[in-house]
Tab-separated table of C-alpha atoms in Angstrom:
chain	number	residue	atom	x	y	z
A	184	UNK	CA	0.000	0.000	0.000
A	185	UNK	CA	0.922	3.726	-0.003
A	186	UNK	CA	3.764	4.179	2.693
A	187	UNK	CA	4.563	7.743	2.828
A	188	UNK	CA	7.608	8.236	5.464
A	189	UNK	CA	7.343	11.650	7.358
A	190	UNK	CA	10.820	13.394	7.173
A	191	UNK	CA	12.228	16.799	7.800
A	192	UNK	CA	10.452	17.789	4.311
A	193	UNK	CA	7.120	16.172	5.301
A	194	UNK	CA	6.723	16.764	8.941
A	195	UNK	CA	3.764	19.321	10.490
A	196	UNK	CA	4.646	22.030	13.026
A	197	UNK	CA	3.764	21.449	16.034
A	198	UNK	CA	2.937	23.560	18.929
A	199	UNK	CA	3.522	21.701	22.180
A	200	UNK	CA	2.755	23.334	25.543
A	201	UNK	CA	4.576	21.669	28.574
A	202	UNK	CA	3.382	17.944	28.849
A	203	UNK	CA	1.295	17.419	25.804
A	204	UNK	CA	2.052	13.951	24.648
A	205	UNK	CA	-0.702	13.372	22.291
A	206	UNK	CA	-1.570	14.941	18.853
A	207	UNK	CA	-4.334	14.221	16.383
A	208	UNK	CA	-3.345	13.531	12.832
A	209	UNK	CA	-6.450	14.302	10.175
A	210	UNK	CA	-6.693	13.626	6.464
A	211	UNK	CA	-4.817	10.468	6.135
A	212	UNK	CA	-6.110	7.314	3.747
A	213	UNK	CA	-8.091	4.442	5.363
A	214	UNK	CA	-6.395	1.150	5.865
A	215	UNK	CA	-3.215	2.525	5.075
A	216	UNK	CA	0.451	1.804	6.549
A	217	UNK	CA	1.834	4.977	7.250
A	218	UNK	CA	5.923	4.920	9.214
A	219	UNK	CA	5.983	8.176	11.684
A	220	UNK	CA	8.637	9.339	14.025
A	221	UNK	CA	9.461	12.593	16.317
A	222	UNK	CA	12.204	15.220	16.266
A	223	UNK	CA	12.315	18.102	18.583
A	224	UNK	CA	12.955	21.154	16.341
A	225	UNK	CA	14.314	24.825	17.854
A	226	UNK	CA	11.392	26.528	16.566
A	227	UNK	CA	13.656	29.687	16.313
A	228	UNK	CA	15.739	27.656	13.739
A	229	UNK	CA	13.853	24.785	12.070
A	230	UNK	CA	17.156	23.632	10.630
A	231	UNK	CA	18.553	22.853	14.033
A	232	UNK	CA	17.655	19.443	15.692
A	233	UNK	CA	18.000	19.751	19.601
A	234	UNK	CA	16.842	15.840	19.282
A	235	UNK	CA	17.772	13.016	17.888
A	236	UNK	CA	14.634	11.198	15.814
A	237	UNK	CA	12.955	8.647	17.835
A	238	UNK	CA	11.956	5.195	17.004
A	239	UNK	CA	10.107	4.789	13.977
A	240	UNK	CA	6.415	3.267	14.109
A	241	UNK	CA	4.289	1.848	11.851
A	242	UNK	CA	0.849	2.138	11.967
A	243	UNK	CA	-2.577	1.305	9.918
A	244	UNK	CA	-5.353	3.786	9.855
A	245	UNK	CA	-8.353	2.030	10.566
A	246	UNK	CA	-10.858	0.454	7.313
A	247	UNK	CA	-14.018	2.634	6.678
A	248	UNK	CA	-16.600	3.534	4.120
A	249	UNK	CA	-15.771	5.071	0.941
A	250	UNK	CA	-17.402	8.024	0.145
A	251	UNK	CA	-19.299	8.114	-3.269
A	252	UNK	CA	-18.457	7.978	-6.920
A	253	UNK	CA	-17.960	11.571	-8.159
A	254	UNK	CA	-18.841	13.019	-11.693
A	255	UNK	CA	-21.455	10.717	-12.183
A	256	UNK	CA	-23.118	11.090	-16.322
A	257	UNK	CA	-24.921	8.627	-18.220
A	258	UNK	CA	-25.078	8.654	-22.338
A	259	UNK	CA	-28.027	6.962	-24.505
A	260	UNK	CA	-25.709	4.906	-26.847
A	261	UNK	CA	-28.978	3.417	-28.451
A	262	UNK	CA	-32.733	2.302	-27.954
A	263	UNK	CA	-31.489	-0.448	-25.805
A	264	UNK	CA	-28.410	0.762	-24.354
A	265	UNK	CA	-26.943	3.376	-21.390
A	266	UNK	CA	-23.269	3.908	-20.884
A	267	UNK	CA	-22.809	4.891	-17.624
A	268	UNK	CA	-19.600	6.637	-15.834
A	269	UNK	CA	-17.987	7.592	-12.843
A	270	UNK	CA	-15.096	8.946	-11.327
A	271	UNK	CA	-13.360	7.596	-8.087
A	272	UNK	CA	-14.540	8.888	-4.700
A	273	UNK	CA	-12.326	11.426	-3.311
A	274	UNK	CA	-9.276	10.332	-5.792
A	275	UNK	CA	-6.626	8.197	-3.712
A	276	UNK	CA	-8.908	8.818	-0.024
A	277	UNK	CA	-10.373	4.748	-0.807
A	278	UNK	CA	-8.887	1.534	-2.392
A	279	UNK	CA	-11.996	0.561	-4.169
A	280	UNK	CA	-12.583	-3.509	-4.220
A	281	UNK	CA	-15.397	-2.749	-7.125
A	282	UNK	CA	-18.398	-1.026	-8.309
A	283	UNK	CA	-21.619	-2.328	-8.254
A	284	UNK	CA	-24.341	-0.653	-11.025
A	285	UNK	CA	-27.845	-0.911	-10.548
A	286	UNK	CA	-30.629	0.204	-12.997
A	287	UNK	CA	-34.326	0.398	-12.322
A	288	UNK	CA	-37.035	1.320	-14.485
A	289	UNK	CA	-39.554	3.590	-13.225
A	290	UNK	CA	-42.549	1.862	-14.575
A	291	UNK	CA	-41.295	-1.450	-13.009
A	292	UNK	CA	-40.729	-3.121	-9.756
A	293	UNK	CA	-37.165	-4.597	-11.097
A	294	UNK	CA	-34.157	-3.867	-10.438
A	295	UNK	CA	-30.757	-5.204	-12.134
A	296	UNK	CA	-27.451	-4.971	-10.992
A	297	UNK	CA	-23.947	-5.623	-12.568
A	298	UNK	CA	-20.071	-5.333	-10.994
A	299	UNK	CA	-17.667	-3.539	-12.556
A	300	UNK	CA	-14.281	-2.571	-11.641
A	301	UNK	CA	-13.683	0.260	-13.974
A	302	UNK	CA	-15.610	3.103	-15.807
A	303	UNK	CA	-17.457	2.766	-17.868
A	304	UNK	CA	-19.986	0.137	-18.197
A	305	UNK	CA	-22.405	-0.052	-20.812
A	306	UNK	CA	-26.162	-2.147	-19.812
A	307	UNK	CA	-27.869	-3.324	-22.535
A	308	UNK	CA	-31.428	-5.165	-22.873
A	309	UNK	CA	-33.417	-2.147	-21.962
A	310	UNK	CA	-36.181	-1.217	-23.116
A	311	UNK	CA	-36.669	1.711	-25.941
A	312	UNK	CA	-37.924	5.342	-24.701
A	313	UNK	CA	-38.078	4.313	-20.767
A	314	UNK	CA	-36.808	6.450	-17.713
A	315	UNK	CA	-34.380	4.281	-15.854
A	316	UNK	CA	-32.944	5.154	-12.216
A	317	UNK	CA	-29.293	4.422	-12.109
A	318	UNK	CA	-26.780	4.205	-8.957
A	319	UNK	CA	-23.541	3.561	-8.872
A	320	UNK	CA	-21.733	2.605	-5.583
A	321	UNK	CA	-18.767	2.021	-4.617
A	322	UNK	CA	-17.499	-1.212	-2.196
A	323	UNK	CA	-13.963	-1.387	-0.485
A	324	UNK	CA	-13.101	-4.846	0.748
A	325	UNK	CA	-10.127	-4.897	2.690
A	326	UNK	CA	-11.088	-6.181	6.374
A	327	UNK	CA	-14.655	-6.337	5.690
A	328	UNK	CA	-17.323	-5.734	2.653
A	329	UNK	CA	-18.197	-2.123	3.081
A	330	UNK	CA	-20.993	0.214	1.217
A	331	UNK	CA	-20.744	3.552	0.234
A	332	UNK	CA	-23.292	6.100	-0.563
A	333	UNK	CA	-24.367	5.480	-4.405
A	334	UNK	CA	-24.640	8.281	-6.655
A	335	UNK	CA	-27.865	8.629	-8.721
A	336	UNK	CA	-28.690	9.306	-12.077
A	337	UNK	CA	-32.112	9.218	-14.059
A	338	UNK	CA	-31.789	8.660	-17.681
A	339	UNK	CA	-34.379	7.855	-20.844
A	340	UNK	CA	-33.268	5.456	-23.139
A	341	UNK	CA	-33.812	7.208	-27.370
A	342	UNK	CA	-36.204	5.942	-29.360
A	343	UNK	CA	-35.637	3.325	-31.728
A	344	UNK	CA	-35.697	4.033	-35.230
A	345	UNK	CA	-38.155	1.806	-37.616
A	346	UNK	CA	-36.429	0.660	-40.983
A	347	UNK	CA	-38.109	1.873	-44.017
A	348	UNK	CA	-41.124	-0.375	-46.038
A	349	UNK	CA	-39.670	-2.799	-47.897
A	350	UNK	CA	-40.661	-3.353	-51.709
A	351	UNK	CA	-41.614	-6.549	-53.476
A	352	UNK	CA	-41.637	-7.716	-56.626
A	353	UNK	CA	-44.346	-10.764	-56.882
A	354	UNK	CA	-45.068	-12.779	-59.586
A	355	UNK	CA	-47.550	-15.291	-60.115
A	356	UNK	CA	-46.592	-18.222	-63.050
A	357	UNK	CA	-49.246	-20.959	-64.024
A	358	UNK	CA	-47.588	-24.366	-65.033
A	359	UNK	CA	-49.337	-27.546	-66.881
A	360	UNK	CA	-48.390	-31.082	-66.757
A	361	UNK	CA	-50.126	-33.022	-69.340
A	362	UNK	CA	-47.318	-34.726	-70.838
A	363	UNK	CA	-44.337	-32.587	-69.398
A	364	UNK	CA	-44.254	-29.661	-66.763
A	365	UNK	CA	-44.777	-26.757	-69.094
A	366	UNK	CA	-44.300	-22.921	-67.426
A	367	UNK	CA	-46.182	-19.974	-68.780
A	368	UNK	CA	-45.174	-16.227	-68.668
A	369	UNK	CA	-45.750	-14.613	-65.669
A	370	UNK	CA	-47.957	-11.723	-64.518
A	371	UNK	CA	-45.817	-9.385	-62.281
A	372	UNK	CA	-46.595	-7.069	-59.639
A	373	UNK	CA	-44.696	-4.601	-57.119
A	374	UNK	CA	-45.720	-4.262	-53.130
A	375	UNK	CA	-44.840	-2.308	-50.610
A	376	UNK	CA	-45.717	-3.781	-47.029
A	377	UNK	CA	-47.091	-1.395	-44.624
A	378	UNK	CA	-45.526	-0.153	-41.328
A	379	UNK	CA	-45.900	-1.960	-38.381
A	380	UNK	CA	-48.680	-1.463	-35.555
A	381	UNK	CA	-47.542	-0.742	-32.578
A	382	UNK	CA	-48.714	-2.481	-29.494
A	383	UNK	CA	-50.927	-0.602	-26.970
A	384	UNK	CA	-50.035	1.978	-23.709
A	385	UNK	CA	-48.914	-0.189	-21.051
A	386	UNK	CA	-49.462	0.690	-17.352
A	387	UNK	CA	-52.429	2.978	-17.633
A	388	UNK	CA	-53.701	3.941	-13.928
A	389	UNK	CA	-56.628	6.910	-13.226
A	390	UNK	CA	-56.829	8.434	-10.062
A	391	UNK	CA	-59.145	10.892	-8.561
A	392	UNK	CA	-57.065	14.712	-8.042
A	393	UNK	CA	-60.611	16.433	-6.689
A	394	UNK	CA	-64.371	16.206	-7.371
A	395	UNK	CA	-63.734	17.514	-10.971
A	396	UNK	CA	-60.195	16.389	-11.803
A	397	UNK	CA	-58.702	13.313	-13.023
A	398	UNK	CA	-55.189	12.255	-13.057
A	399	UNK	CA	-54.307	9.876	-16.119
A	400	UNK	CA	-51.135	7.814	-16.190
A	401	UNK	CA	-49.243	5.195	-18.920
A	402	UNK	CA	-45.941	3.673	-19.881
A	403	UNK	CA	-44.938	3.465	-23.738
A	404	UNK	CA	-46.111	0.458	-25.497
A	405	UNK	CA	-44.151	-2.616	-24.193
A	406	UNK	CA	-41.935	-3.336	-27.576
A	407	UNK	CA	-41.274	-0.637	-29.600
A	408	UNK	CA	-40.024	-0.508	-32.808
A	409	UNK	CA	-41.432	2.550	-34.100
A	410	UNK	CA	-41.194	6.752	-33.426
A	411	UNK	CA	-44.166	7.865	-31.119
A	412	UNK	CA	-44.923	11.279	-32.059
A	413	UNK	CA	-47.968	11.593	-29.230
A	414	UNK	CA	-50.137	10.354	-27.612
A	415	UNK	CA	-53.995	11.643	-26.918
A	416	UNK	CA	-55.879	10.850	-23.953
A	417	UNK	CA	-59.835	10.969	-23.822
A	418	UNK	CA	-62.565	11.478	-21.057
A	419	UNK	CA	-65.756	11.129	-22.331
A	420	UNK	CA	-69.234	10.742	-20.638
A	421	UNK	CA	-72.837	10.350	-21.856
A	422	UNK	CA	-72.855	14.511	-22.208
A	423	UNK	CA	-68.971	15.965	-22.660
A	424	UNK	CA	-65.872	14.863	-24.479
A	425	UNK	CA	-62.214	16.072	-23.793
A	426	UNK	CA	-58.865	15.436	-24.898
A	427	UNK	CA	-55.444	16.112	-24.657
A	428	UNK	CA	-52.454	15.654	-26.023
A	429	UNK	CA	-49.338	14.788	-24.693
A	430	UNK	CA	-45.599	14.549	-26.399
A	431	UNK	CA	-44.297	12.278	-24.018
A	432	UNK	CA	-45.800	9.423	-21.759
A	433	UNK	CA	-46.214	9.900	-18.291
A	434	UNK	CA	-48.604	11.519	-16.341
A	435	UNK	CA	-51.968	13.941	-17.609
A	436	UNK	CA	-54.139	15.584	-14.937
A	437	UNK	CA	-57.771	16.722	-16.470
A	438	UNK	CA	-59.392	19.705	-14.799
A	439	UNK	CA	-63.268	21.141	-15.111
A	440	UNK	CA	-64.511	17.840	-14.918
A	441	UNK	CA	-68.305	17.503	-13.792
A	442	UNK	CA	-68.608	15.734	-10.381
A	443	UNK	CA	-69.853	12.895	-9.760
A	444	UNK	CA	-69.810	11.535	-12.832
A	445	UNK	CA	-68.484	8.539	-14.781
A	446	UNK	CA	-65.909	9.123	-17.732
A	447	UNK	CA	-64.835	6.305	-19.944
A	448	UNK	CA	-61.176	6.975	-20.273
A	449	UNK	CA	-58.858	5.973	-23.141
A	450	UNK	CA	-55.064	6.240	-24.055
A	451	UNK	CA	-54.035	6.579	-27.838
A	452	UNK	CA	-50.704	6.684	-29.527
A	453	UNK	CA	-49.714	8.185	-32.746
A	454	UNK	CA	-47.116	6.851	-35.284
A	455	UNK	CA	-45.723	8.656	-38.564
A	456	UNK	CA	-48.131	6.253	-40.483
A	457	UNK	CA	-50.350	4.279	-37.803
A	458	UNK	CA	-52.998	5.136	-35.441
A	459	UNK	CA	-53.542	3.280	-32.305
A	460	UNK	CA	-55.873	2.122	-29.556
């Protein structure tokens, strides 16, 4: 470990009255060896010993927590992927063991974790357009396993871009077999497929604000492979309609409501090409 010897160069003035014999020490590293020994010095000329230096000791600061990672940032590297990174806690204050990474999605109740020893990490599998909570703390291991505070990040995966419609050229050719297989010319036609429909709003939840306000809230579609460009959410009754629209999912609250009243409710998203329900 780091075993810095204090000397002439490195020692601290002291100022002793009569009988002192102890003196704190601050700002040293944890669980680290450190060799110490004692001159007297005339203070009226530091360059004259009026001692000769005493024994030398070694001794080990005592193992604690680290403090946590610094400079945390997190970059969207894709649809599916967050690069995460870090800097040290208090640079050369720790000797980290390792850091553990975990990621949560806000919509969901699970959480994921992964060790790394280094920055950065990249976690992949994720799903497209979702807010994730991410902390990264930081473990020493020297006498014991011990926990840090984690820094925290929240970060939205981007949105995954759909590949184009795809042409087709399809031909239909009518064949006999009398006496021998005999092909005839063909009739030819081009197709484009259409884009894909998206799945529906996952999560939705309504919840009552006041006696004329409702609080709407949804998740993006569970597998997405398209560009949402909004969604539009709808409270209707037997006598009023409203609607909204929203860039983003999350959460809509509806005012000037009537009270007591019952509102059928429904969350739709919009595609470049598709409409759904």
């Amino acid at each position: 470990g780091h075993q810095p010897i204090w000397s002439l160069d490195s020692t601290i003035q002291v100022a002793v009255s009569t009988g002192q014999l102890l003196k704190n020490v601050s700002h040293l590293v944890p669980y680290t060896e450190y060799q110490i020994s004692v001159v007297a010095v005339n203070l009226q000329n530091q360059n004259k010993l009026v001692s000769p230096e005493s024994t030398k000791l070694n001794i080990l600061t005592r193992d604690e927590r680290p403090t946590a990672p610094s400079s945390c940032s997190i970059v969207s590297r894709s649809a599916t992927t967050l690069q995460v990174q870090w800097k040290s806690p208090s640079p050369g204050d720790h000797k980290i063991a390792f850091y553990k990474i975990t990621q949560k999605s806000l919509t969901d109740t699970r959480n994921d974790s992964a060790i790394a020893q280094r920055s950065p990490i990249e976690i992949y599998g994720l799903i497209p357009y979702r807010d994730y909570r991410v902390t990264v703390t930081a473990f020493t291991n020297n006498t014991r396993l011990l926990q840090g505070p984690p820094c925290q990040l929240i970060a939205r995966t981007s949105v995954k871009t759909p590949g184009p419609p795809t042409d087709y050229r399809v031909t239909v050719t009518a064949f006999t077999n009398n006496t021998r297989l005999l092909q005839g010319p063909p009739c030819q036609l081009i197709a484009r497929t259409s884009v894909k429909t998206p799945g529906p709003p996952t999560d939705c939840r309504v919840g009552k604000e006041d006696v004329t306000s409702l609080i709407v809230g949804w998740s993006p579609p569970a597998v997405e492979d398209y560009k949402i460009v909004y969604y539009k959410v709808v409270f209707q009754s037997k006598l009023h309609y409203y609607q909204s629209v929203k860039i983003t999912p999350g959460i809509l609250e509806q005012k000037n409501l009537s009270a007591a009243t019952t509102y059928n409710v429904t969350v739709t998203a919009f595609t470049n090409n598709t409409v759904l329900v």
